[in-house]
Coordinates of C-alpha atoms in Angstrom, one line a residue:
Chain A
X1 CA -65.9 32.5 -42.0
X2 CA -65.2 36.2 -42.6
X3 CA -65.0 36.8 -46.3
X4 CA -62.4 39.3 -47.5
X5 CA -61.1 39.7 -44.0
X6 CA -60.3 43.2 -43.1
X7 CA -57.3 42.6 -41.0
X8 CA -54.9 42.9 -43.9
X9 CA -56.7 45.9 -45.3
X10 CA -56.6 47.9 -42.1
X11 CA -52.9 48.7 -42.4
X12 CA -50.3 47.8 -39.9
X13 CA -49.2 51.2 -38.7
X14 CA -52.0 52.4 -36.3
X15 CA -54.0 50.8 -33.6
X16 CA -57.5 49.7 -34.4
X17 CA -59.9 51.7 -32.3
X18 CA -62.8 49.3 -32.8
X19 CA -62.2 45.8 -33.6
X20 CA -62.7 42.5 -31.9
X21 CA -64.8 39.4 -32.2
X22 CA -68.4 38.7 -31.7
X23 CA -70.0 35.3 -31.7
X24 CA -66.9 33.7 -33.3
X25 CA -66.3 36.0 -36.2
X26 CA -64.0 39.0 -36.7
X27 CA -65.5 42.4 -36.6
X28 CA -64.2 44.6 -39.5
X29 CA -61.6 47.1 -38.4
X30 CA -63.1 50.6 -38.2
X31 CA -60.1 52.0 -40.1
X32 CA -61.6 50.4 -43.2
X33 CA -64.7 52.6 -42.9
X34 CA -62.7 55.6 -41.8
X35 CA -60.6 55.5 -45.0
X36 CA -63.7 55.5 -47.1
X37 CA -65.5 58.3 -45.4
X38 CA -62.4 60.4 -45.3
X39 CA -62.0 59.9 -49.0
X40 CA -65.4 61.2 -49.8
X41 CA -66.3 63.5 -47.0
X42 CA -63.0 65.2 -46.4
X43 CA -61.5 66.5 -43.2
X44 CA -61.5 70.0 -41.9
X45 CA -59.9 70.8 -38.5
X46 CA -61.8 74.1 -38.2
X47 CA -65.4 75.0 -37.7
X48 CA -67.5 75.5 -40.9
X49 CA -71.2 75.6 -41.7
X50 CA -72.4 72.7 -43.8
X51 CA -75.0 72.8 -46.6
X52 CA -77.7 72.1 -44.0
X53 CA -76.7 75.2 -41.9
X54 CA -75.1 73.2 -39.1
X55 CA -71.8 74.2 -37.6
X56 CA -69.6 71.2 -38.4
X57 CA -66.0 70.2 -38.0
X58 CA -63.7 67.3 -38.7
X59 CA -65.2 64.7 -41.0
X60 CA -68.8 65.9 -41.1
X61 CA -69.0 66.1 -37.3
X62 CA -72.0 68.2 -36.5
X63 CA -71.7 70.6 -33.5
X64 CA -75.3 71.0 -32.4
X65 CA -74.6 73.8 -29.9
X66 CA -71.8 76.1 -28.7
X67 CA -71.6 73.8 -25.6
X68 CA -70.8 70.8 -27.8
X69 CA -68.0 72.8 -29.4
X70 CA -66.7 73.9 -26.0
X71 CA -66.4 70.2 -24.9
X72 CA -63.7 69.7 -27.6
X73 CA -60.0 70.5 -27.2
X74 CA -59.7 73.5 -29.5
X75 CA -56.4 75.3 -29.8
X76 CA -55.2 78.4 -31.6
X77 CA -53.6 77.6 -35.0
X78 CA -51.2 80.4 -34.8
X79 CA -49.9 79.9 -31.2
X80 CA -50.8 76.3 -30.4
X81 CA -52.3 77.5 -27.1
X82 CA -55.6 76.0 -25.9
X83 CA -58.7 78.0 -26.5
X84 CA -60.9 79.1 -23.6
X85 CA -64.6 78.3 -23.5
X86 CA -65.4 81.9 -24.3
X87 CA -63.1 81.8 -27.4
X88 CA -64.7 78.6 -28.6
X89 CA -68.2 80.1 -28.1
X90 CA -67.1 83.2 -30.0
X91 CA -65.7 81.1 -32.9
X92 CA -68.9 79.1 -33.1
X93 CA -71.0 82.2 -33.3
X94 CA -68.6 83.8 -35.8
X95 CA -68.9 81.0 -38.3
X96 CA -72.7 81.1 -38.0
X97 CA -72.6 84.9 -38.5
X98 CA -70.3 84.6 -41.5
X99 CA -72.6 82.1 -43.0
X100 CA -75.6 84.3 -42.4
X101 CA -73.7 87.2 -44.0
X102 CA -72.8 85.0 -47.0
X103 CA -76.5 84.0 -47.4
X104 CA -77.7 87.6 -47.2
X105 CA -75.4 88.5 -50.1
X106 CA -76.4 85.3 -52.0
X107 CA -80.2 84.9 -51.6
X108 CA -80.3 82.6 -54.6
X109 CA -79.3 78.9 -54.7
X110 CA -75.7 79.8 -54.2
X111 CA -76.6 79.9 -50.5
X112 CA -73.6 78.2 -48.9
X113 CA -69.9 78.6 -48.9
X114 CA -67.6 75.6 -49.3
X115 CA -65.6 74.3 -46.4
X116 CA -62.3 76.0 -47.4
X117 CA -64.0 79.4 -47.3
X118 CA -64.1 79.1 -43.5
X119 CA -60.4 78.2 -43.1
X120 CA -59.4 81.7 -42.1
X121 CA -62.7 82.7 -40.5
X122 CA -61.5 81.6 -37.1
X123 CA -58.2 80.7 -35.6
X124 CA -59.3 77.6 -33.7
X125 CA -58.5 74.1 -34.9
X126 CA -58.7 70.5 -33.6
X127 CA -55.7 68.2 -33.7
X128 CA -55.7 65.6 -36.4
X129 CA -56.0 62.8 -33.8
X130 CA -59.0 64.4 -32.2
X131 CA -60.7 64.7 -35.6
X132 CA -60.1 61.1 -36.2
X133 CA -61.3 60.1 -32.7
X134 CA -64.6 62.0 -33.4
X135 CA -64.9 60.1 -36.7
X136 CA -64.3 56.7 -35.1
X137 CA -67.0 57.5 -32.6
X138 CA -69.5 58.1 -35.3
X139 CA -68.4 55.0 -37.2
X140 CA -69.4 53.0 -34.2
X141 CA -72.8 54.6 -34.3
X142 CA -73.3 53.9 -37.9
X143 CA -72.2 50.3 -37.5
X144 CA -74.8 49.9 -34.7
X145 CA -77.5 51.1 -37.0
X146 CA -76.3 48.7 -39.7
X147 CA -76.5 45.8 -37.3
X148 CA -80.0 46.8 -36.4
X149 CA -81.0 46.9 -40.1
X150 CA -78.9 43.8 -41.1
X151 CA -78.7 41.3 -38.2
X152 CA -76.0 39.4 -40.1
X153 CA -74.0 42.5 -41.0
X154 CA -70.8 41.4 -39.3
X155 CA -70.8 38.2 -41.3
X156 CA -71.2 40.0 -44.7
X157 CA -68.1 40.2 -47.0
X158 CA -66.1 43.3 -46.1
X159 CA -66.8 45.0 -49.5
X160 CA -70.5 44.7 -48.8
X161 CA -70.1 46.1 -45.3
X162 CA -68.1 49.0 -46.8
X163 CA -70.8 49.7 -49.4
X164 CA -73.6 49.6 -46.8
X165 CA -71.6 51.8 -44.5
X166 CA -71.3 54.4 -47.3
X167 CA -75.0 54.2 -48.0
X168 CA -76.0 54.5 -44.3
X169 CA -73.7 57.5 -44.0
X170 CA -75.3 59.4 -46.9
X171 CA -78.9 58.2 -46.4
X172 CA -79.3 57.6 -42.7
X173 CA -80.7 54.3 -41.4
X174 CA -84.3 55.4 -42.2
X175 CA -83.3 56.6 -45.7
X176 CA -81.6 53.3 -46.5
X177 CA -84.5 51.3 -45.2
X178 CA -87.3 53.3 -46.8
X179 CA -85.7 54.5 -50.0
X180 CA -83.7 51.4 -50.9
X181 CA -85.8 48.5 -50.0
X182 CA -84.5 46.4 -52.8
X183 CA -80.9 46.8 -51.7
X184 CA -81.9 46.0 -48.1
X185 CA -83.8 42.9 -49.0
X186 CA -81.0 41.8 -51.4
X187 CA -78.3 42.1 -48.8
X188 CA -80.3 40.3 -46.2
X189 CA -80.7 37.4 -48.7
X190 CA -77.0 37.6 -49.6
X191 CA -77.7 38.7 -53.2
X192 CA -75.1 41.4 -53.4
X193 CA -75.3 41.4 -57.2
X194 CA -78.8 42.7 -56.9
X195 CA -77.7 45.4 -54.4
X196 CA -75.0 46.4 -56.9
X197 CA -77.8 47.0 -59.5
X198 CA -80.0 49.1 -57.3
X199 CA -77.6 51.0 -55.1
X200 CA -77.2 54.2 -57.2
X201 CA -77.9 57.3 -55.1
X202 CA -79.4 60.2 -56.9
X203 CA -77.7 62.7 -54.6
X204 CA -76.6 65.7 -56.6
X205 CA -73.1 65.7 -55.1
X206 CA -72.7 62.2 -56.4
X207 CA -74.0 62.9 -59.8
X208 CA -72.0 66.0 -60.4
X209 CA -68.9 64.3 -59.1
X210 CA -66.5 63.4 -61.8
X211 CA -67.5 60.1 -63.3
X212 CA -70.2 59.6 -60.6
X213 CA -67.2 58.2 -58.7
X214 CA -68.9 57.6 -55.3
X215 CA -71.8 55.6 -56.8
X216 CA -69.4 53.6 -59.0
X217 CA -67.3 52.8 -56.0
X218 CA -70.3 51.5 -54.1
X219 CA -71.5 49.4 -57.0
X220 CA -68.0 48.0 -57.4
X221 CA -67.9 47.0 -53.7
X222 CA -71.3 45.2 -54.0
X223 CA -70.0 43.4 -57.2
X224 CA -66.9 42.4 -55.4
X225 CA -69.0 41.1 -52.5
X226 CA -71.1 39.1 -55.0
X227 CA -68.1 37.6 -56.5
X228 CA -66.7 36.6 -53.1
X229 CA -70.0 35.1 -52.1
X230 CA -70.2 33.1 -55.3
X231 CA -66.6 31.9 -54.9
X232 CA -67.3 30.7 -51.4
X233 CA -70.5 28.9 -52.4
X234 CA -68.7 27.2 -55.3
X235 CA -65.9 26.2 -52.9
X236 CA -68.4 24.8 -50.4
X237 CA -70.0 22.7 -53.1
X238 CA -66.7 21.4 -54.2
X239 CA -65.7 20.4 -50.7
X240 CA -69.0 18.6 -50.2
X241 CA -68.5 16.6 -53.5
Chain B
X1 CA -124.3 95.3 -68.9
X2 CA -121.8 95.4 -71.8
X3 CA -120.3 98.6 -70.3
X4 CA -119.9 96.9 -67.0
X5 CA -118.2 93.9 -68.6
X6 CA -115.9 96.3 -70.5
X7 CA -115.0 98.1 -67.2
X8 CA -114.2 94.8 -65.4
X9 CA -112.2 93.6 -68.4
X10 CA -110.2 96.9 -68.5
X11 CA -109.6 96.6 -64.7
X12 CA -108.3 93.1 -65.1
X13 CA -105.9 94.2 -67.8
X14 CA -104.8 97.1 -65.7
X15 CA -104.2 94.8 -62.7
X16 CA -102.2 92.4 -64.9
X17 CA -100.1 95.0 -66.5
X18 CA -99.4 97.0 -63.3
X19 CA -98.0 93.9 -61.4
X20 CA -94.5 94.6 -60.3
X21 CA -91.8 92.9 -62.4
X22 CA -90.3 91.4 -59.4
X23 CA -92.5 88.9 -57.7
X24 CA -91.9 88.2 -54.0
X25 CA -90.7 84.7 -53.6
X26 CA -93.5 83.4 -51.5
X27 CA -96.3 85.7 -52.3
X28 CA -97.9 86.7 -55.6
X29 CA -100.8 88.8 -56.9
X30 CA -104.1 88.2 -55.1
X31 CA -106.0 85.4 -56.7
X32 CA -108.9 86.1 -59.0
X33 CA -111.7 83.6 -58.7
X34 CA -114.6 83.0 -60.9
X35 CA -118.0 82.2 -59.4
X36 CA -117.1 78.5 -59.8
X37 CA -114.2 79.1 -57.5
X38 CA -111.7 78.3 -60.3
X39 CA -108.7 80.4 -61.2
X40 CA -109.7 83.0 -63.7
X41 CA -107.9 83.5 -67.0
X42 CA -106.3 86.9 -67.1
X43 CA -107.0 88.2 -70.6
X44 CA -103.8 90.1 -71.0
X45 CA -101.8 90.4 -74.3
X46 CA -98.6 90.1 -72.3
X47 CA -98.2 88.9 -68.7
X48 CA -94.7 90.1 -68.0
X49 CA -91.9 87.9 -67.0
X50 CA -91.5 88.2 -63.3
X51 CA -88.7 86.9 -61.1
X52 CA -87.7 86.7 -57.4
X53 CA -85.2 89.1 -55.9
X54 CA -83.3 85.8 -55.2
X55 CA -82.5 85.7 -58.9
X56 CA -81.7 89.3 -59.7
X57 CA -82.6 92.9 -59.0
X58 CA -85.9 94.4 -60.1
X59 CA -84.8 95.8 -63.5
X60 CA -84.6 93.8 -66.7
X61 CA -81.0 94.9 -67.0
X62 CA -80.3 93.3 -63.6
X63 CA -81.6 90.0 -64.9
X64 CA -79.5 90.5 -68.1
X65 CA -76.4 91.1 -66.0
X66 CA -77.0 88.4 -63.5
X67 CA -74.7 86.0 -65.3
X68 CA -71.9 88.5 -65.2
X69 CA -72.2 89.2 -61.5
X70 CA -69.0 88.1 -59.7
X71 CA -69.3 85.0 -57.5
X72 CA -68.2 85.2 -53.9
X73 CA -65.1 83.2 -54.8
X74 CA -63.9 81.7 -58.0
X75 CA -64.3 78.0 -58.8
X76 CA -61.1 76.4 -60.0
X77 CA -62.0 74.4 -63.1
X78 CA -59.8 71.9 -64.8
X79 CA -60.3 70.8 -68.4
X80 CA -61.0 67.1 -68.7
X81 CA -58.9 66.7 -71.8
X82 CA -56.0 69.1 -71.4
X83 CA -56.1 69.5 -67.6
X84 CA -55.7 73.2 -68.2
X85 CA -56.9 75.3 -65.3
X86 CA -59.5 78.0 -65.6
X87 CA -61.3 80.2 -63.1
X88 CA -65.1 80.5 -63.1
X89 CA -65.6 84.0 -61.6
X90 CA -69.2 84.4 -62.7
X91 CA -72.3 82.3 -63.5
X92 CA -71.6 82.8 -67.1
X93 CA -68.1 81.4 -66.7
X94 CA -69.3 78.5 -64.7
X95 CA -71.9 77.5 -67.2
X96 CA -69.5 77.8 -70.1
X97 CA -66.9 75.6 -68.3
X98 CA -69.2 73.1 -66.6
X99 CA -69.5 70.7 -69.6
X100 CA -65.8 70.4 -70.4
X101 CA -64.2 71.0 -66.9
X102 CA -64.6 69.8 -63.4
X103 CA -63.9 71.8 -60.2
X104 CA -61.1 71.1 -57.7
X105 CA -59.9 72.7 -54.5
X106 CA -56.7 74.7 -54.9
X107 CA -55.0 75.4 -51.6
X108 CA -54.0 78.9 -50.8
X109 CA -50.5 77.8 -50.0
X110 CA -49.8 76.8 -53.6
X111 CA -50.1 73.1 -52.9
X112 CA -51.4 70.6 -55.5
X113 CA -55.1 70.8 -56.4
X114 CA -57.3 68.2 -54.5
X115 CA -60.6 66.6 -55.2
X116 CA -63.7 68.5 -53.9
X117 CA -65.2 66.9 -50.8
X118 CA -68.8 65.9 -50.6
X119 CA -70.1 69.1 -49.0
X120 CA -68.3 71.2 -51.6
X121 CA -69.7 69.1 -54.5
X122 CA -73.2 69.8 -53.2
X123 CA -72.4 73.5 -53.1
X124 CA -71.0 73.4 -56.6
X125 CA -74.1 71.6 -57.8
X126 CA -76.3 74.3 -56.2
X127 CA -74.3 77.0 -58.1
X128 CA -74.8 75.2 -61.4
X129 CA -78.6 74.8 -60.8
X130 CA -78.9 78.4 -59.7
X131 CA -77.1 79.7 -62.8
X132 CA -79.1 77.5 -65.1
X133 CA -82.3 78.9 -63.5
X134 CA -81.1 82.5 -64.3
X135 CA -80.6 81.5 -67.9
X136 CA -84.1 79.9 -68.0
X137 CA -85.7 83.1 -66.7
X138 CA -83.7 85.2 -69.1
X139 CA -84.9 83.2 -72.0
X140 CA -88.6 83.1 -70.9
X141 CA -91.3 85.0 -72.7
X142 CA -94.3 87.0 -71.5
X143 CA -97.4 84.8 -71.3
X144 CA -100.8 85.5 -72.7
X145 CA -102.9 83.5 -70.2
X146 CA -102.5 82.2 -66.7
X147 CA -104.3 79.2 -65.2
X148 CA -102.1 78.9 -62.1
X149 CA -103.5 81.9 -60.2
X150 CA -101.7 83.3 -57.2
X151 CA -100.2 80.0 -56.2
X152 CA -99.1 80.9 -52.6
X153 CA -96.8 78.3 -51.2
X154 CA -98.9 76.8 -48.4
X155 CA -100.3 73.5 -47.3
X156 CA -103.1 73.7 -49.8
X157 CA -100.5 73.9 -52.6
X158 CA -99.0 70.6 -51.5
X159 CA -102.2 69.0 -52.7
X160 CA -101.5 70.5 -56.2
X161 CA -97.7 70.3 -56.6
X162 CA -97.0 67.0 -58.4
X163 CA -95.3 64.2 -56.5
X164 CA -92.4 64.4 -59.0
X165 CA -91.1 67.5 -57.0
X166 CA -90.5 65.3 -53.9
X167 CA -86.7 65.0 -53.3
X168 CA -85.4 61.4 -53.3
X169 CA -82.0 59.8 -53.4
X170 CA -83.5 56.7 -55.0
X171 CA -83.7 56.0 -58.7
X172 CA -86.4 53.5 -58.0
X173 CA -88.5 56.0 -56.1
X174 CA -87.8 58.7 -58.7
X175 CA -89.4 56.5 -61.4
X176 CA -92.4 55.8 -59.2
X177 CA -92.8 59.5 -58.5
X178 CA -92.6 60.4 -62.2
X179 CA -95.2 57.8 -63.0
X180 CA -97.4 59.0 -60.1
X181 CA -97.1 62.6 -61.3
X182 CA -98.2 61.6 -64.7
X183 CA -101.3 60.2 -63.2
X184 CA -101.9 63.4 -61.3
X185 CA -100.7 62.3 -57.9
X186 CA -99.7 65.3 -55.7
X187 CA -97.0 65.6 -53.1
X188 CA -99.5 65.5 -50.3
X189 CA -101.2 62.4 -51.7
X190 CA -97.9 60.6 -52.1
X191 CA -96.7 61.7 -48.6
X192 CA -99.6 62.4 -46.3
X193 CA -97.2 63.6 -43.6
X194 CA -95.8 66.5 -45.6
X195 CA -96.6 69.9 -44.3
X196 CA -95.3 73.5 -44.1
X197 CA -93.2 74.0 -41.0
X198 CA -91.8 77.5 -41.7
X199 CA -92.8 80.4 -43.9
X200 CA -90.5 83.3 -44.6
X201 CA -90.5 86.1 -47.1
X202 CA -88.2 84.0 -49.3
X203 CA -90.2 80.8 -49.3
X204 CA -91.4 77.9 -47.3
X205 CA -89.9 74.9 -45.5
X206 CA -91.9 71.7 -45.9
X207 CA -91.1 68.6 -43.9
X208 CA -92.2 65.0 -43.4
X209 CA -90.5 62.3 -41.3
X210 CA -88.3 61.4 -44.4
X211 CA -87.6 64.7 -46.1
X212 CA -86.9 68.3 -45.6
X213 CA -87.4 70.8 -48.5
X214 CA -87.2 74.5 -49.0
X215 CA -89.5 75.8 -51.8
X216 CA -89.5 79.2 -53.4
X217 CA -91.1 80.7 -56.5
X218 CA -88.2 82.0 -58.5
X219 CA -90.1 83.2 -61.6
X220 CA -93.3 83.3 -63.6
X221 CA -93.4 83.5 -67.3
X222 CA -93.9 81.4 -70.4
X223 CA -91.0 79.0 -70.3
X224 CA -92.0 76.8 -73.2
X225 CA -93.5 79.1 -75.8
X226 CA -97.1 78.0 -75.6
X227 CA -98.3 81.3 -74.4
X228 CA -99.4 79.9 -71.0
X229 CA -97.8 81.3 -67.8
X230 CA -95.6 78.8 -66.0
X231 CA -94.0 79.0 -62.6
X232 CA -90.4 78.2 -61.8
X233 CA -90.2 76.5 -58.4
X234 CA -86.9 76.2 -56.6
X235 CA -86.7 73.1 -54.5
X236 CA -83.8 72.4 -52.2
X237 CA -84.4 69.0 -50.7
X238 CA -82.7 66.5 -48.4
X239 CA -83.3 63.7 -46.1
X240 CA -84.1 64.1 -42.4
X241 CA -81.1 61.8 -41.9
X242 CA -77.8 61.4 -43.8
X243 CA -76.0 63.8 -46.0
X244 CA -77.8 63.5 -49.4
X245 CA -79.4 66.5 -50.9
X246 CA -81.0 67.4 -54.1
X247 CA -81.5 70.9 -55.6
X248 CA -83.6 71.5 -58.7
X249 CA -85.8 74.0 -60.4
X250 CA -89.2 72.8 -61.6
X251 CA -91.1 74.5 -64.3
X252 CA -94.8 74.0 -63.3
X253 CA -97.8 74.9 -65.3
X254 CA -101.6 74.4 -65.6
X255 CA -102.8 74.0 -69.1
X256 CA -106.5 74.8 -68.5
X257 CA -108.6 76.4 -65.8
X258 CA -109.7 72.9 -64.6
X259 CA -106.4 71.2 -65.3
X260 CA -104.0 69.9 -62.8
X261 CA -100.5 71.3 -62.1
X262 CA -97.9 69.6 -64.2
X263 CA -94.1 69.5 -64.4
X264 CA -93.0 70.9 -67.7
X265 CA -89.3 70.7 -67.1
X266 CA -86.7 70.0 -64.4
X267 CA -83.6 72.1 -64.2
X268 CA -80.8 70.3 -62.3

């Protein structure tokens, strides 16, 4: 049985890019994860340089090279006309140059500019649907990593899946496995209440965020998963009696 | 013999006093070693406060004015109680508003303010740490003695820098790192894979399979009033995967010539 089935949470108005069934259970709709990362990570249709110095677009979608950028359907925000490969390459190089210029003027810790700073640095944007498509593609990748780390991932309560998805997004698979062994072991054993206790991430963006909201949200999801698991166990006992 | 000692002593004092006020981020004065190959104590009445050009220009007045220097763009700060909007246009503004307000994005088209996204929260946090470091250096005093020596940021230093400087997103690991640091465990001992991968004039990049960090010496001075010179190390760390990052300033010191390097304070 799929606890807290995602079908109703996914929303009725859009097609589910990734859903289906595996081995008799329903796979959580990717839109559930999409909503979560969109809430925390935000969405920029233009190119910007992230805190790690990578040209990025959409919802944290890294563009490793000009060629990767050229492969996307950029258009001019002002005219709506498609951008040529040369224009895309030029925009890619411009945001890097703008970032370098910013850093040269700010050699201290204030080394990066926020996403909105890049909004008018180039004229090229991606359509909202393309940004979403890129995000869904990454969601599939993260889910694959989670299945490798948690063989029973698709049978976990949806709140636990959402919490783990957020953790693997911010920590990477290796970071989750190596830095949060208690959480990993607890989830594998179905003890989501333990995961709730040890899931706090000390990432500075979390801690400065008002009310430590992202960490609180993750903890609440694990707590919800623990409650669901306890309810199902209790129900199972009652049925047996 | 006494005359020779006096000349050496005077030379040492001259060297200490003639050091430039601005210390390059990754380099420092040449080390002075005793015959036992330990860092020598520089017997100066006042080892001046020095700081990196990353913090402020070379003059004391530059440091004093660093908090008033305009930021690249203002942070829109909203009061937690009244929701009143303020603009932080300088480090001074930011630090004054940080405790009572939180930042939001304000669209240029006059739309409603929106919550900062993850990337921008990280940048905001970097600003806060950088501004706090400036204040720490402004408040630091000249030291009387130095047991740290030149302290160039290189692979050898990773055997001295305490494990507590290692960036981690995990509360559990942070506790372990603090406990290990208290027992004298260094970064290199905790993580044998860590090594310098890039050195620039501003600092060094150190990496292991798990973490990536940029280190830079931001200042040297007495930060806690004990007369001993301390070093302010900027550490911008993150994972090799994922989006988490962690920026902090570490005040490091060595309390005696044979002592280990300790963390006095963390600025975050």
